XYZ file of C-alpha atoms in Angstrom:
632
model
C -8.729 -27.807 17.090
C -9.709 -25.829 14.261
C -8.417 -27.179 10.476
C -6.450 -25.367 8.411
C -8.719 -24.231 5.733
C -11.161 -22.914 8.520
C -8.026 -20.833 10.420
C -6.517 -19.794 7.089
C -9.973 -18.462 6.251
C -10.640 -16.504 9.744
C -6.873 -15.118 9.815
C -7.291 -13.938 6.291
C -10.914 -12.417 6.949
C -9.677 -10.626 10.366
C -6.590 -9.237 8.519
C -8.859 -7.952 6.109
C -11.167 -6.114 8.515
C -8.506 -5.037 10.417
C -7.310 -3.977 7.051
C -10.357 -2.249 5.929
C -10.735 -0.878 9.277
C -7.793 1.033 9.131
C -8.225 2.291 5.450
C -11.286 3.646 6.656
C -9.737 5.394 9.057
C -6.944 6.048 6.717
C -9.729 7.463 3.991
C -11.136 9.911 6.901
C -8.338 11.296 7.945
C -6.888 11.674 4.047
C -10.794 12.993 3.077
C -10.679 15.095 5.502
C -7.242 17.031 4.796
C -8.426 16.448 1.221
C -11.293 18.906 2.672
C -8.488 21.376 3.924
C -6.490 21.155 0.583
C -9.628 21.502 -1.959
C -11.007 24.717 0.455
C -7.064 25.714 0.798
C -6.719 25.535 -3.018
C -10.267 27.260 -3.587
C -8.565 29.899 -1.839
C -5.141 29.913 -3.375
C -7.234 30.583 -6.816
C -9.666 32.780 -5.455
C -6.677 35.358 -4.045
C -4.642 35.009 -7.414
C -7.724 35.852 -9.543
C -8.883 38.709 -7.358
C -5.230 39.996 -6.783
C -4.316 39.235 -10.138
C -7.158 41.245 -11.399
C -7.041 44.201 -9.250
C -2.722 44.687 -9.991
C -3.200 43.808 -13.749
C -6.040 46.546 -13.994
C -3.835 48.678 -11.952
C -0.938 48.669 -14.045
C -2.739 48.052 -16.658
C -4.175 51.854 -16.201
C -0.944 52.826 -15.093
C 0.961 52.166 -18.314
C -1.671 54.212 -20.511
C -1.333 57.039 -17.576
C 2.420 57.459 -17.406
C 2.224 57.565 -21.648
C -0.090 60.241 -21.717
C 1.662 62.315 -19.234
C 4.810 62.242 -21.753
C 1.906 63.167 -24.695
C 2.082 67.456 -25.739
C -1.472 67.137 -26.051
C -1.932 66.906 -23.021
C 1.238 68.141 -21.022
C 2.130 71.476 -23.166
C -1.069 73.116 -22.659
C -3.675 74.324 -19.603
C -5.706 75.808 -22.530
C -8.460 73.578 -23.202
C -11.071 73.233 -25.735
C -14.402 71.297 -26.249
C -12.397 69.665 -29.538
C -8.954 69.730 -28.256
C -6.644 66.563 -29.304
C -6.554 65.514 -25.558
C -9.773 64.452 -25.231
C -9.714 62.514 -28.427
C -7.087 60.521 -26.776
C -8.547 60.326 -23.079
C -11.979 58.827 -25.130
C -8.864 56.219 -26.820
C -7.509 55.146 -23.367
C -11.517 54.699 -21.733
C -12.304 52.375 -25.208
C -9.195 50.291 -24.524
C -9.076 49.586 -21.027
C -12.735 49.120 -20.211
C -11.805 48.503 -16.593
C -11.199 52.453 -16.442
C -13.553 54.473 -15.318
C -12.412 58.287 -15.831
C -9.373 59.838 -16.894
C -8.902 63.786 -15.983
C -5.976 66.049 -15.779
C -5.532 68.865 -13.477
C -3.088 71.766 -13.987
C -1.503 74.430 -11.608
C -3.926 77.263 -12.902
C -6.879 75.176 -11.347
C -7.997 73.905 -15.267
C -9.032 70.649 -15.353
C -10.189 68.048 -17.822
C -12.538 65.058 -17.768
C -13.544 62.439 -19.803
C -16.119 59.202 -18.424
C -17.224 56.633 -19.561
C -21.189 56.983 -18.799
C -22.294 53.926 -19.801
C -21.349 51.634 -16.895
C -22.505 54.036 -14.530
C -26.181 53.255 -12.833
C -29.099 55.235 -12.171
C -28.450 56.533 -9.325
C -24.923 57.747 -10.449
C -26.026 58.816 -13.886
C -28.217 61.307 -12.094
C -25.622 62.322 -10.545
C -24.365 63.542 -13.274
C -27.636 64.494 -15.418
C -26.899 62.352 -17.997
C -29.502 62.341 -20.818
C -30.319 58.691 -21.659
C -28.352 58.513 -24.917
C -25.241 59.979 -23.481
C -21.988 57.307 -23.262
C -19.192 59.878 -23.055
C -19.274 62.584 -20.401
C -16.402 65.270 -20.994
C -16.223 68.004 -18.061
C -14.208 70.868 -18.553
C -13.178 73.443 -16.053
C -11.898 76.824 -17.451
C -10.460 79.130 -14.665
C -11.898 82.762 -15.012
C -10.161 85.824 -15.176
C -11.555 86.540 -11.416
C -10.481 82.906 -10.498
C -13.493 81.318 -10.666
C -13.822 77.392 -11.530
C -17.039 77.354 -13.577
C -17.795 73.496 -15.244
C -18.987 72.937 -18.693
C -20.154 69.009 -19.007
C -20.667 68.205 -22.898
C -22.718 64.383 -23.132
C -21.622 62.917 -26.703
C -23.390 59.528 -27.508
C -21.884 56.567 -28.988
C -21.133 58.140 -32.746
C -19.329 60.967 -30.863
C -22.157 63.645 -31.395
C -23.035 66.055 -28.504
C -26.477 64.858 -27.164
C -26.454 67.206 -24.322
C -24.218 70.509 -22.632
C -24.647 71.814 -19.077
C -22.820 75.074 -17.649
C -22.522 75.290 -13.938
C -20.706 78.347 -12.523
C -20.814 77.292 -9.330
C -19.713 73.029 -9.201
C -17.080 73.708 -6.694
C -14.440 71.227 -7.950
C -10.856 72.224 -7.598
C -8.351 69.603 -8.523
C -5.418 71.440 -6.910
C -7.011 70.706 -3.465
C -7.723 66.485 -4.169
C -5.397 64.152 -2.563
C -4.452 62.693 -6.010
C -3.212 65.917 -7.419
C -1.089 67.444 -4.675
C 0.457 63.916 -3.120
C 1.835 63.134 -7.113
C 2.932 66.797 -7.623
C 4.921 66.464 -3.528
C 6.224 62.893 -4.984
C 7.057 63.945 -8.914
C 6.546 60.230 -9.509
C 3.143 57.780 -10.248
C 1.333 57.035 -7.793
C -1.749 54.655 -6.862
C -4.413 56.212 -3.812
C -6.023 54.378 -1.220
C -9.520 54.177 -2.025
C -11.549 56.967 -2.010
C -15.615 58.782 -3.245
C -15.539 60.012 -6.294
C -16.508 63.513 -6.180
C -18.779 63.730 -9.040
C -20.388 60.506 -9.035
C -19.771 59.132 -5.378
C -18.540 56.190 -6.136
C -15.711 54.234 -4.740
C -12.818 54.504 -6.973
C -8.748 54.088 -6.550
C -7.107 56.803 -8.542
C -3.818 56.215 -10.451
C -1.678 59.033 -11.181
C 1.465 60.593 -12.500
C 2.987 64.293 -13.103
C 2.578 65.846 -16.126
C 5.786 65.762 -18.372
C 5.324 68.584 -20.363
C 5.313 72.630 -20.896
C 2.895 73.269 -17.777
C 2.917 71.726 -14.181
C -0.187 69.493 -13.804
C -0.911 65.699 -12.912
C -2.872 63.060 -14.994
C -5.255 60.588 -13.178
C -7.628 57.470 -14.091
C -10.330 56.169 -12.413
C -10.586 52.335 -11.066
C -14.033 51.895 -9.791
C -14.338 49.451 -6.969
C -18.575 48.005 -7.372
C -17.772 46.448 -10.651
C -14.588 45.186 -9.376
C -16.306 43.727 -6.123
C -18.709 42.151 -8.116
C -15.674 40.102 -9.904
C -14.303 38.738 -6.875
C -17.484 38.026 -5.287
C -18.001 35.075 -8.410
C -14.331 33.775 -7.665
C -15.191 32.961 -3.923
C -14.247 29.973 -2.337
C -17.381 27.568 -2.372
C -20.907 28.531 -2.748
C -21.057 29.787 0.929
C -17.488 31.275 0.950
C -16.521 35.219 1.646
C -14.003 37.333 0.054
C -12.599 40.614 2.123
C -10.211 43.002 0.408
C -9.802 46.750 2.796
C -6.706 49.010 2.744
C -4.436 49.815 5.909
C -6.712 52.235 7.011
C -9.480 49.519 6.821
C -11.345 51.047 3.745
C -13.589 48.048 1.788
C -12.248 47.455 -1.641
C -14.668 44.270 -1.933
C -16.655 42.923 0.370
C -20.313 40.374 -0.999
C -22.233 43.053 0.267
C -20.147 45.699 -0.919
C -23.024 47.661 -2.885
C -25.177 48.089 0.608
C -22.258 49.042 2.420
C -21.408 51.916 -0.145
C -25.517 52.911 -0.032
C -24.789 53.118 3.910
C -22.037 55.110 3.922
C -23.138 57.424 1.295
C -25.895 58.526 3.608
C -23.881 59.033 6.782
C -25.220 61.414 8.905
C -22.060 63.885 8.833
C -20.690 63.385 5.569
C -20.370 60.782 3.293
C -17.387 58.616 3.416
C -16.196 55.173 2.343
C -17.232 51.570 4.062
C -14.849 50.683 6.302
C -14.021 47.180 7.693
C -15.129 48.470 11.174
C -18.639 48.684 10.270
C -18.785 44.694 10.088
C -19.119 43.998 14.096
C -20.078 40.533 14.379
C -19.563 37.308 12.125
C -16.855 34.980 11.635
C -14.896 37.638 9.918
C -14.886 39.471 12.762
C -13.544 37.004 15.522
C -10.918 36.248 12.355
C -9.828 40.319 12.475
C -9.777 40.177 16.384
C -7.899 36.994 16.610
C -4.951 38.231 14.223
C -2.992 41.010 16.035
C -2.473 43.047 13.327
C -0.504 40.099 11.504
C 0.606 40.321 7.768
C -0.315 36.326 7.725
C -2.946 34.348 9.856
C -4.884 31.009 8.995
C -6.010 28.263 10.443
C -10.059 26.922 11.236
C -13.247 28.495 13.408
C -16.973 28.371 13.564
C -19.229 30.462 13.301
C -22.486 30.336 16.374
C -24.767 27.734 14.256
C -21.237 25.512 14.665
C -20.287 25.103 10.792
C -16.854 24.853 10.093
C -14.377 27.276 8.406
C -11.264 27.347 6.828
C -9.965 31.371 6.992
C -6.907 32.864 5.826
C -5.880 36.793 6.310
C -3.018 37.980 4.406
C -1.479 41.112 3.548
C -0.544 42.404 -0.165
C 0.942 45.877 -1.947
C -1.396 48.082 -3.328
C 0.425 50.321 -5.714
C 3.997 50.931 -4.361
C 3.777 52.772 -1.373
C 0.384 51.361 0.029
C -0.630 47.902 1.853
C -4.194 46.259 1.622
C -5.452 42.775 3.463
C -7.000 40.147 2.162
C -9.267 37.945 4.176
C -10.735 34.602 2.489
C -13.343 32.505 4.227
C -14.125 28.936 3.028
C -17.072 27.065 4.714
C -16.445 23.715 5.322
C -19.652 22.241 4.607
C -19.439 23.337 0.368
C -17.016 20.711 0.699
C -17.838 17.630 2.776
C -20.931 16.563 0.789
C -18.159 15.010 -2.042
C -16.102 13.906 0.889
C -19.154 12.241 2.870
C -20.306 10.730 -0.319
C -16.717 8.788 -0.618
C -16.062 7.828 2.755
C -19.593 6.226 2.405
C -18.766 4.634 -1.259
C -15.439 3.806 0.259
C -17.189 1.892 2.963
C -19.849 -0.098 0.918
C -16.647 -0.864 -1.558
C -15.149 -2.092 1.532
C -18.142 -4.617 2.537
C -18.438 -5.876 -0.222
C -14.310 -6.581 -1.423
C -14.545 -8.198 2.346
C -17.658 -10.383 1.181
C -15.714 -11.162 -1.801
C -13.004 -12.727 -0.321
C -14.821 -15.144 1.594
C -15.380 -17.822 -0.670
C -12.166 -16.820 -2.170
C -9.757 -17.142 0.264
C -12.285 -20.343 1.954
C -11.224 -21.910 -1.747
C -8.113 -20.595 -1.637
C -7.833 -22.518 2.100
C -9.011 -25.885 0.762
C -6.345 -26.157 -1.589
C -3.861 -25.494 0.909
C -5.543 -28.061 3.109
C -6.001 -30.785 0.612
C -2.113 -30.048 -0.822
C -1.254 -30.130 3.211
C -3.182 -33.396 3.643
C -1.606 -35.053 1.001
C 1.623 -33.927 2.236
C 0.649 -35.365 5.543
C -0.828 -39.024 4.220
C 2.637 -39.144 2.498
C 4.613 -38.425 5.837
C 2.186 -40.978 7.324
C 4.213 -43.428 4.780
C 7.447 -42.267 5.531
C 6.718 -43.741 8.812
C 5.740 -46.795 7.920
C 8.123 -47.250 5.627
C 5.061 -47.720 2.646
C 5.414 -47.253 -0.631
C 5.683 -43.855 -1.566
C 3.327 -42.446 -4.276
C 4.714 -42.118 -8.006
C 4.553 -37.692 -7.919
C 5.201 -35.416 -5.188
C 1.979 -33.541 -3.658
C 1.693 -30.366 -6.658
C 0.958 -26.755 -5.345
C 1.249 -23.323 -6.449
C 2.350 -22.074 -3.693
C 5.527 -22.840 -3.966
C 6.677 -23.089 -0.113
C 4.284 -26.199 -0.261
C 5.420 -27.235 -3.624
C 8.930 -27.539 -1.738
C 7.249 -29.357 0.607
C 5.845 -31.785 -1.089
C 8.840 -32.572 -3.032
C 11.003 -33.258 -0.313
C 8.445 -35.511 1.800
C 8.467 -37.575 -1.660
C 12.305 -36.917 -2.091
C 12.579 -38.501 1.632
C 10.096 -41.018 1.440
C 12.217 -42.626 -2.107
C 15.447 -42.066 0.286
C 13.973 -43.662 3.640
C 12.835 -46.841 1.443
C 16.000 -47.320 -0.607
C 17.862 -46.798 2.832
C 15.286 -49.743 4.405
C 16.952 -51.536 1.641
C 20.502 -51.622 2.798
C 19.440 -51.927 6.592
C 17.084 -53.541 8.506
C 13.024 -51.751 7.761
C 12.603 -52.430 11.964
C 16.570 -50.503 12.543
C 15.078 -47.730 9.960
C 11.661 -47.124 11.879
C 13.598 -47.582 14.913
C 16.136 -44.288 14.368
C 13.065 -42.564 13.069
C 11.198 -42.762 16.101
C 14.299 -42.254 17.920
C 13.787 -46.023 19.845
C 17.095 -47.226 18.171
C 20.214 -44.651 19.476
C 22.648 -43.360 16.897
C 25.540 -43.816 19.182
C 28.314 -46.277 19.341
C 26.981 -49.272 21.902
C 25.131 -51.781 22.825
C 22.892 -53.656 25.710
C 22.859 -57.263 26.599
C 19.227 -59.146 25.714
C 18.071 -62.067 24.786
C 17.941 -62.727 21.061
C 17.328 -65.726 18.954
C 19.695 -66.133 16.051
C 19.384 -67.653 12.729
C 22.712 -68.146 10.253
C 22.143 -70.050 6.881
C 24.480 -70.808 4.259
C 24.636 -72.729 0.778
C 25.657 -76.025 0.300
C 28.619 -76.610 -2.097
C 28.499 -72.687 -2.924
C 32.173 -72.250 -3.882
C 32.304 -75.029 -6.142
C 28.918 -73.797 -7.945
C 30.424 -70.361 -7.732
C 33.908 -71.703 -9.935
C 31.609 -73.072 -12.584
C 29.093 -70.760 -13.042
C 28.792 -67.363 -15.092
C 28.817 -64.100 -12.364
C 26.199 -62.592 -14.471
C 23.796 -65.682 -14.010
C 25.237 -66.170 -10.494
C 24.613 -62.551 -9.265
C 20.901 -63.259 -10.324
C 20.597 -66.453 -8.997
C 21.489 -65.285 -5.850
C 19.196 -61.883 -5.505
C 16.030 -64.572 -6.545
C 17.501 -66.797 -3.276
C 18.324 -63.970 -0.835
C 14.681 -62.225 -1.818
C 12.521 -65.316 -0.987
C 14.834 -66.025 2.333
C 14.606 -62.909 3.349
C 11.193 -62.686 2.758
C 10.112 -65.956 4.480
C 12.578 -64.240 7.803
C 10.985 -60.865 7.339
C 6.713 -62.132 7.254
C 8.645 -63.365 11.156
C 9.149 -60.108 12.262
C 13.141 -61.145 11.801
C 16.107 -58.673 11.563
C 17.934 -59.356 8.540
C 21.129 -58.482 9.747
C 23.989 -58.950 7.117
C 24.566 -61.002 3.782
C 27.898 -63.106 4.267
C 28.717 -64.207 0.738
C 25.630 -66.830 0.607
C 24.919 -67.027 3.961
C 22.695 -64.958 5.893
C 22.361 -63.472 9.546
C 18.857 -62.940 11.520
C 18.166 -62.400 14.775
C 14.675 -62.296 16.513
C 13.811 -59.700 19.890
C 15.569 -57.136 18.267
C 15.045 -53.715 18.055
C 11.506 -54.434 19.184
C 10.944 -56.783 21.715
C 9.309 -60.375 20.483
C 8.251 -62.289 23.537
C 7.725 -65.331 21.238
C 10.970 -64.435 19.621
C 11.969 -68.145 19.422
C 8.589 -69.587 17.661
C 8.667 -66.801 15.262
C 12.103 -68.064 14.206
C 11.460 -71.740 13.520
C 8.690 -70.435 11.674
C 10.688 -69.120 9.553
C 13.398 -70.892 9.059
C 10.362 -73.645 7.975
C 9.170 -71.505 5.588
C 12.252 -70.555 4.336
C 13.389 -73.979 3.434
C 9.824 -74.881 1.454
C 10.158 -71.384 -0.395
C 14.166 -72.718 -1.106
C 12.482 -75.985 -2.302
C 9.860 -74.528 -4.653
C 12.746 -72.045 -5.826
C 15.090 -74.910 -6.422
C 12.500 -76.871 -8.779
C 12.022 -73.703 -10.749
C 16.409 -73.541 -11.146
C 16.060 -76.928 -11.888
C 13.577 -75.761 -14.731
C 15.748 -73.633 -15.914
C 18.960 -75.617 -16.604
C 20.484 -73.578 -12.900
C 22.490 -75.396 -10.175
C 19.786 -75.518 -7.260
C 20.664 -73.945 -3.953
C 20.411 -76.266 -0.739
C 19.907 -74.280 2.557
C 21.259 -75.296 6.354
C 20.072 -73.179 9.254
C 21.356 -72.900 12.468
C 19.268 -71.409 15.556
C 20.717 -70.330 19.104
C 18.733 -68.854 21.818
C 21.071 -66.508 24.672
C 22.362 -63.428 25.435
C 24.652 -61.140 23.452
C 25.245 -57.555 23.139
C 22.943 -55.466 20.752
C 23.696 -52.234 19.495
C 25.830 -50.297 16.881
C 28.883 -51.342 15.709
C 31.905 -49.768 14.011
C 33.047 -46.045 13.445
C 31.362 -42.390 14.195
C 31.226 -42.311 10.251
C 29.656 -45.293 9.801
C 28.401 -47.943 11.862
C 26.193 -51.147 11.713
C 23.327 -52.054 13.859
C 24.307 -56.179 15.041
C 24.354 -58.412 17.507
C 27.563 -59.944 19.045
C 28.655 -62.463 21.509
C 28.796 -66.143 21.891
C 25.247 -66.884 20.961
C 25.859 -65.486 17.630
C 28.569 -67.689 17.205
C 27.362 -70.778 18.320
C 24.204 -70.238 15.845
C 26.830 -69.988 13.045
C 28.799 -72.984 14.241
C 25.391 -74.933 14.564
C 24.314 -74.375 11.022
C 27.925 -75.816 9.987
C 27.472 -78.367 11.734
C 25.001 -80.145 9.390
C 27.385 -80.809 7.258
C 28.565 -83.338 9.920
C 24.868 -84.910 10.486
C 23.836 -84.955 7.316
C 20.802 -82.155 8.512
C 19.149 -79.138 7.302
C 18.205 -77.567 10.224
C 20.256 -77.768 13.368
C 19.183 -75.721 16.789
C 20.118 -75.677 20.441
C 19.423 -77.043 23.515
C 17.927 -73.994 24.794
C 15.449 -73.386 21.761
C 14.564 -77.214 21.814
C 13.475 -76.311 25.859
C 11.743 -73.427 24.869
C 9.684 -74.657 21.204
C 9.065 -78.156 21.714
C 5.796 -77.746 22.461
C 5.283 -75.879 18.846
C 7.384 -77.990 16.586
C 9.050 -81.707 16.105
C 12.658 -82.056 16.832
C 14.771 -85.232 16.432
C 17.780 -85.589 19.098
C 20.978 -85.338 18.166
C 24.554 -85.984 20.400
C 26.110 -83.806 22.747
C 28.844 -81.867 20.464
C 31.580 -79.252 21.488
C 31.461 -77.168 18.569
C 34.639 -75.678 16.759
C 35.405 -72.742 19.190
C 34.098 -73.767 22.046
C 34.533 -75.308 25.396
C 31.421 -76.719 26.910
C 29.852 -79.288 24.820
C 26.069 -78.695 24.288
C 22.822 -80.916 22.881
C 21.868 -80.450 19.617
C 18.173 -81.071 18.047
C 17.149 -81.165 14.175
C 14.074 -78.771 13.672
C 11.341 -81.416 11.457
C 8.696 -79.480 11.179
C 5.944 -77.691 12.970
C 3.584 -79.807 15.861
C 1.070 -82.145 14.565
């Protein structure tokens, strides 16, 4: 059997694996939605930003648009000049909003006006354009002629405002009336935001914002949003160092795409015309399978892999471009930017794990022995509740306070059981506690040896002395009587007054029963005698003891009510006994016995015969023998 300290330690230890087992497991699982959340949330921020971005440049540009179509420099006249007041305030909007790229107007009569920011622009675009290397304002000015010809003047001004540069061409073939952002805002008399589209002059992806003129002469203001710069900006806010970021339009058009710059250098050299990148061009990649797999669905998300096997989290969604256009938005986080923070808790969480587990080994083994030793104790002091021993001065101490409890009431019981053995017999005690003695009204009929005493003269040294004094007197006599009875093995049965009732065989069977009481009835009178000469001593009336002992049969058992009850003996054995020790009044004796014990002893102990006597109560007359002492 294993002890406690050594089960309390394993239980403990196997609860805490099992424990740290399952908060393992626990810590995976959570890491690994943790995983899903962090890429889900590098998402959420990536689409706000880039959203956010492109609709606050958008209105943004909007706001300055629909103003300067309400402004008379620029609505009440198609006459334009090299110095008129609208370009002073087209160069205003461009320094403002540096996100714009252009602003032009374009009137009924084919006139159009111009002004860029050249700047920004890169090589390839600036040649384009012919831009002189100090030019940072391009204004281009179309002037219809008298035979309807558009012929473009292009003034370069550098960052002071002076004219670096001027460049007439008769033949630049721009007409605004035929663009897509002039004649869909004149059809819808209301602002408007394109899908994307090339920019004529400088072939660049742009989105054009727009709105009617509101002035003297029919004509429509635009700006300019160009797309590469913007591209660029969402390609920093992607999701992890390996993620992607996809924005097209509903007809598929890229708006930003990582390799968005290659795609436009593509496209721009088309073999029938140049034209803008278009989500169809990507054939093969995980943001392909992602397009196939969502129908045509304004939401889809969820995980894939791409062929190598590494993991992503994807999500497509759909957004307003403008009022009266939709674009997609397709975000791809890989995994695996971030599982090397995840990987490197689980593994902290499992060497934190070890060693808390390690930890708690000696603790909960000391833990354990306190238990054990407070349990121990606990189990000594039941030991002494058994025997009826004396109990120890404190209860067993713990801090746990289930044993504390414990420990009280084993002491609690043990103080109880003894002061109980005090009022009945210790043998009756340990004899309901081990469940030998019944509880229940009855008896059996057994051989028992029976022993009554009694003081001579009591009641006339009762009348003279003090109660006090007598009360002690008597405890001093009863304790060594009982005593001498008890070192026997005898059953003190009851205190009559001053006399006293034993029997012997009685819970617990004596086979010598008879011996052990002459014994002590012989050692009861010398421990009388040495008592007497110390009452003497003390100016006290000495006590004089006559016994009486009967062998036989009578009926053992409990005696009296269900409420309370008294373990005896009864019959005429008992009697005789007490008639036996009256009777040496009669013979002048001290100790008086029966026939049957003088049978049964005489090889153990003197007796002196005595007559036959019928004693008081009875009908057969029966030998009596004076117990002198043990055999020589």
């Amino acid at each position: 059997m294993l002890t406690f300290r050594t089960s309390i330690t394993s239980a403990v230890m196997v609860f805490i694996v099992a424990l740290a087992a399952l908060l393992i497991a626990i810590q995976v699982r959570a890491l690994h939605s943790a995983t899903q959340e962090a890429a889900s949330a590098y998402m959420d921020v990536t689409s706000t930003k880039a959203l956010g971005r492109l609709q606050t440049e958008i209105t943004a540009i909007a706001s300055v648009v629909r103003v300067l179509a309400t402004s008379p420099s620029v609505a009440d006249s198609n006459e334009w000049t090299e110095t008129g007041p609208a370009i002073a305030l087209f160069k205003a909007a461009l320094q403002e909003l540096p996100q714009m790229d252009s602003i032009y107007a374009g009137f009924e009569n084919g006139a159009w006006l111009e002004v860029r920011r050249t700047s920004d622009l890169n090589e390839e675009q600036r040649e384009r354009l012919r831009a002189t290397p100090r030019a940072d304002i391009a204004i281009d000015l179309v002037r219809p002629s008298s035979g309807g010809e558009l012929p473009l003047r292009r003034i370069f001004e550098d960052r002071q405002g002076n004219d670096v540069e001027q460049l007439d061409l008769w033949k630049y073939g721009y007409d605004a009336r035929k663009r897509p952002w002039y004649h869909e805002t004149m059809k819808a008399d209301r602002s408007l935001v394109s899908l994307p589209y090339l920019s004529f002059s400088i072939g660049a992806p742009v989105i054009a914002i727009s709105a009617p003129l509101r002035g003297k002469v029919p004509g429509v203001i635009a700006a300019d949003l160009k797309l590469d710069t913007f591209s660029d900006f969402v390609q920093t806010q992607r999701p992890g160092e390996h993620g992607i970021v996809l924005i097209f339009d509903s007809t598929g058009s890229l708006i930003a795409h990582p390799d968005f710059a290659q795609y436009v250098t593509n496209a721009m050299t088309h073999p029938s015309q140049p034209q803008l990148p278009n989500i169809k061009d990507i054939n093969s990649g995980v943001a392909t399978a992602v397009l196939r797999g969502s129908h045509g669905r304004d939401y889809y998300d969820g995980n894939i892999r791409d062929d190598q096997g590494n993991g992503y989290l994807f999500r497509l969604a759909k957004f307003t471009l403008g009022e009266q256009h939709n674009a997609n938005i397709l975000l791809l986080a890989a995994q695996g930017d971030f599982v090397q923070n995840v990987r490197r808790l689980q593994f902290t969480g499992l060497i934190l794990a070890i060693i808390a587990g390690a930890a708690f080994i000696p603790v909960v083994w000391i833990f354990g022995s306190g238990m054990s030793r407070s349990l121990k104790g606990i189990t000594a002091e039941a030991v002494k509740l058994q025997k009826l021993a004396e109990p120890t001065p404190s209860a067993v101490a713990s801090r746990i306070k289930e044993i504390h409890e414990l420990g009280s009431t084993v002491n609690l019981a043990q103080r109880t059981i003894r002061s109980f053995a005090r009022f009945v017999p210790k043998e009756i005690v340990r004899g309901v506690m081990d469940n030998s003695v019944s509880t229940e009204l009855g008896g059996v009929r057994q051989e028992v040896t029976v022993v009554f005493t009694d003081v001579r003269d009591f009641t006339t040294i009762a009348e003279s002395a003090d109660p006090d004094m007598l009360m002690r007197q008597m405890s001093r006599y009863f304790s060594v009587l009982t005593e001498a009875f008890l070192v026997e093995g005898g059953t003190v049965d009851k205190f009559i007054g001053d006399a006293v009732m034993v029997f012997w065989n009685a819970p617990n069977p004596q086979p010598d029963h008879i011996e052990r009481a002459c014994r002590a009835v012989l050692s009861g009178r010398m421990a009388c005698e040495k008592l007497n000469a110390q009452f003497e001593a003390e100016g006290l009336t000495p006590f004089f003891t006559r016994f009486g002992i009967h062998v036989g049969e009578a009926v053992v058992g409990n005696l009296g009510s269900i409420e309370r009850m008294n373990y005896t003996a009864l019959g005429n054995t008992v009697n005789l006994a007490a008639r036996l020790e009256g009777l040496n009044k009669e013979f002048g004796t001290a100790i008086l016995v029966s026939e049957g014990v003088y049978l049964r002893a005489q090889h153990c102990f003197q007796f002196r015969p005595l007559e036959s006597v019928i004693a008081k109560g009875m009908t057969k007359g029966t030998r009596i023998f004076e117990l002198v002492g043990a055999a020589t």
